[in-house]
Amino acid sequence: MPYDLTDFRAVVTGGSSGIGLATARLLLTCGARVAICGRDETRLENAHRSLVELGGSDRLMSVSCNVLEQEGIDRFVGQVEDRFGGLDILVNNAGQGRMSTFADTADQDWRDELDLKFFGVIRPTRGFLPLLQKSHAGAIVCVNSLLALQPEPHMVATSAARAGLLSLVHSLAIEFAPMNIRVNSILLGLVDSGQWRRRFENRDDPSLDWEAWCDQLASQKAIPLRRLGRPEEAAEAIVFLASPASAYTTGSSIDVSGGLARHVA
Ligand code: NDP
């Protein structure tokens, strides 16, 4: 057990797949009670089944909830309060990236992307804030991307939204510090997850298997560690920032990009 999180209560949005699922798994392993959400019921049930053996059903709850819908968030908050009696850790993870250049991004695409990246954090944060305020060690971790600092033209809307989210995390850290709630983020490069599996299914060259396709991707992107990250590696950074092991860190971020960051500061 890397950290002892017995008696901690955590919510992981988008906990039914990829990085969120790996984070829920690690939090349960550390002894926390964990609530996950996602939209797709089947994915959520599969995730619940895979997690239940780590925490038993008494330390785990799975709720169907779209983080962009206020009613769903209100219901989720109520269920967590009823079941866990409060909350210590909120991991804002739900979402996905959009691949498009400026030429390919229509007004509605911009709105959808900004909505997902901002309100996917704003709504759960606002909803769970009253519970986090009552915690002795409240922590919010936002899953962000290195695109926030290193924009890519083929992900123009996601890059702009990610930069905005990095700014938001910093503002929240300052505003919530007097409430003893820390707010941090992780900046991801390319991490093996449901998103990349779906892109693999639509690959140009069907002769490539998953391993070969990932090797080619890592090579094209010139990732210094020469591979995609594993969801468990992202989860390690998230749980560190969520735990009292990082008690004096707020408004900060951890790079989990295999060396992809080109800037020094
Ligand atoms: P996955 O597709 O594996 O997981 C995404 C999770 O988010 C799923 O559980 C999905 O469930 C859920 N989700 C998506 N939209 C919503 C929504 N509106 N409301 C509730 N749940 C939602 O991808 P990742 O693990 O890669 O993604 C996790 C986060 O990491 C995302 O924010 C992504 O943008 C970010 N990220 C990932 C990178 C990578 O290389 N993997 C790089 C940079 C950032 P469902 O669809 O059933 O709702």
XYZ file of N, CA, C and O and ligand atoms in Angstrom, residues 14-20 37-40 43 65-68 93-97 116-117 143-145 162 188-191 193-196 198, ligand 1:
192
model
N -15.385 9.720 -14.393
C -14.795 8.924 -15.478
C -13.973 7.771 -14.931
O -12.939 7.429 -15.488
N -14.469 7.172 -13.847
C -13.715 6.073 -13.215
C -14.001 4.718 -13.833
O -13.558 3.704 -13.306
N -14.714 4.694 -14.963
C -15.093 3.397 -15.532
C -14.120 2.909 -16.596
O -14.324 1.840 -17.174
N -13.060 3.667 -16.876
C -12.143 3.260 -17.946
C -10.791 3.939 -17.760
O -10.679 4.948 -17.039
N -9.774 3.384 -18.377
C -8.459 4.029 -18.514
C -7.859 4.553 -17.223
O -7.748 3.839 -16.218
N -7.494 5.830 -17.235
C -6.789 6.459 -16.112
C -7.681 6.531 -14.867
O -7.237 6.303 -13.747
N -8.957 6.840 -15.068
C -9.881 6.922 -13.935
C -10.043 5.575 -13.254
O -10.048 5.481 -12.020
N -17.932 7.432 -11.470
C -19.070 7.687 -12.354
C -18.629 7.624 -13.805
O -17.448 7.716 -14.120
N -19.604 7.446 -14.661
C -19.404 7.445 -16.110
C -20.795 7.438 -16.726
O -21.786 7.305 -16.003
N -20.862 7.574 -18.051
C -22.186 7.626 -18.680
C -22.674 6.250 -19.133
O -23.827 5.915 -18.974
N -21.784 5.459 -19.684
C -22.166 4.182 -20.276
C -22.354 3.114 -19.185
O -21.409 2.772 -18.481
N -20.149 -0.166 -19.393
C -18.748 0.096 -19.016
C -18.623 0.250 -17.495
O -17.707 -0.245 -16.865
N -23.573 8.879 -14.352
C -23.690 10.344 -14.261
C -22.859 10.994 -15.361
O -21.696 10.633 -15.565
N -23.487 11.922 -16.066
C -22.768 12.752 -17.041
C -22.321 14.012 -16.291
O -23.168 14.756 -15.783
N -21.013 14.252 -16.229
C -20.527 15.384 -15.416
C -20.973 16.741 -15.971
O -20.823 17.765 -15.304
N -21.508 16.748 -17.185
C -21.960 18.016 -17.763
C -23.414 18.324 -17.402
O -23.911 19.401 -17.717
N -11.567 13.711 -13.669
C -10.853 12.989 -14.727
C -11.688 12.805 -15.998
O -11.138 12.681 -17.085
N -13.020 12.818 -15.879
C -13.877 12.458 -17.016
C -13.583 13.313 -18.240
O -13.386 14.520 -18.124
N -13.576 12.686 -19.397
C -13.420 13.459 -20.624
C -12.663 12.717 -21.687
O -12.352 11.539 -21.563
N -12.364 13.448 -22.747
C -11.562 12.913 -23.849
C -11.063 14.081 -24.686
O -11.572 15.200 -24.548
N -10.077 13.822 -25.527
C -9.512 14.889 -26.368
C -10.212 14.961 -27.723
O -10.874 14.018 -28.137
N -16.874 20.752 -22.246
C -16.393 19.524 -21.597
C -15.210 19.823 -20.676
O -15.184 19.398 -19.520
N -14.244 20.573 -21.183
C -13.023 20.776 -20.395
C -13.268 21.680 -19.178
O -12.671 21.454 -18.124
N -7.240 15.985 -13.950
C -6.430 15.313 -14.972
C -6.364 16.233 -16.186
O -7.367 16.499 -16.840
N -5.181 16.748 -16.448
C -4.998 17.693 -17.542
C -3.960 17.104 -18.500
O -3.492 15.983 -18.313
N -3.594 17.878 -19.491
C -2.694 17.386 -20.534
C -1.510 18.339 -20.690
O -1.632 19.546 -20.447
N -7.205 23.180 -22.513
C -6.319 22.645 -21.476
C -5.510 23.762 -20.797
O -5.254 23.704 -19.588
N -0.590 15.125 -18.689
C -0.302 13.862 -19.356
C 0.256 14.067 -20.744
O -0.110 15.019 -21.437
N 1.103 13.142 -21.148
C 1.482 13.026 -22.554
C 0.514 12.033 -23.193
O -0.694 12.252 -23.191
N 1.037 10.913 -23.668
C 0.184 9.898 -24.291
C 0.140 8.678 -23.370
O 1.171 8.073 -23.089
N -1.061 8.357 -22.896
C -1.219 7.260 -21.941
C -2.223 6.252 -22.509
O -3.314 6.630 -22.951
N -5.111 4.072 -22.952
C -6.434 4.166 -22.315
C -7.487 3.859 -23.365
O -7.159 3.576 -24.522
N -8.749 3.952 -22.946
C -9.851 3.718 -23.868
C -9.770 4.597 -25.106
O -10.050 4.154 -26.219
N -9.349 5.867 -24.922
C -9.260 6.792 -26.066
C -8.319 6.265 -27.137
O -8.604 6.285 -28.317
N -7.110 5.838 -26.661
C -6.110 5.370 -27.630
C -6.518 4.042 -28.227
O -6.237 3.767 -29.386
N -9.541 3.221 -28.921
C -10.536 3.543 -29.957
C -9.835 4.087 -31.204
O -10.207 3.758 -32.326
P -10.929 6.727 -21.397
O -11.780 6.902 -22.610
O -10.324 5.395 -21.146
O -11.750 7.154 -20.086
C -12.563 8.296 -20.067
C -13.551 8.151 -18.923
O -14.327 9.344 -18.808
C -14.550 7.018 -19.151
O -14.854 6.425 -17.911
C -15.759 7.743 -19.713
O -16.920 6.967 -19.506
C -15.723 9.014 -18.875
N -16.429 10.160 -19.416
C -16.206 10.811 -20.581
N -17.052 11.843 -20.711
C -17.817 11.852 -19.580
C -18.869 12.666 -19.115
N -19.328 13.716 -19.840
N -19.422 12.406 -17.916
C -18.982 11.366 -17.170
N -17.995 10.544 -17.558
C -17.422 10.785 -18.761
O -9.818 7.835 -21.556
P -8.615 8.331 -20.621
O -8.421 7.463 -19.446
O -7.483 8.603 -21.517
O -9.173 9.754 -20.171
C -9.112 10.261 -18.844
C -8.767 11.735 -18.880
O -7.404 11.897 -19.270
C -9.606 12.543 -19.872
O -9.965 13.782 -19.287
C -8.629 12.766 -21.009
O -8.917 13.896 -21.798
C -7.317 12.924 -20.225
N -6.122 12.772 -21.043
C -5.761 11.534 -21.502
C -4.616 11.387 -22.262
C -4.178 10.050 -22.773
O -3.179 9.978 -23.522
N -4.852 8.970 -22.418
C -3.777 12.544 -22.609
C -4.224 13.787 -22.041
C -5.363 13.885 -21.285
P -18.241 7.148 -20.456
O -17.746 7.391 -21.849
O -18.983 5.871 -20.269
O -18.956 8.323 -19.901
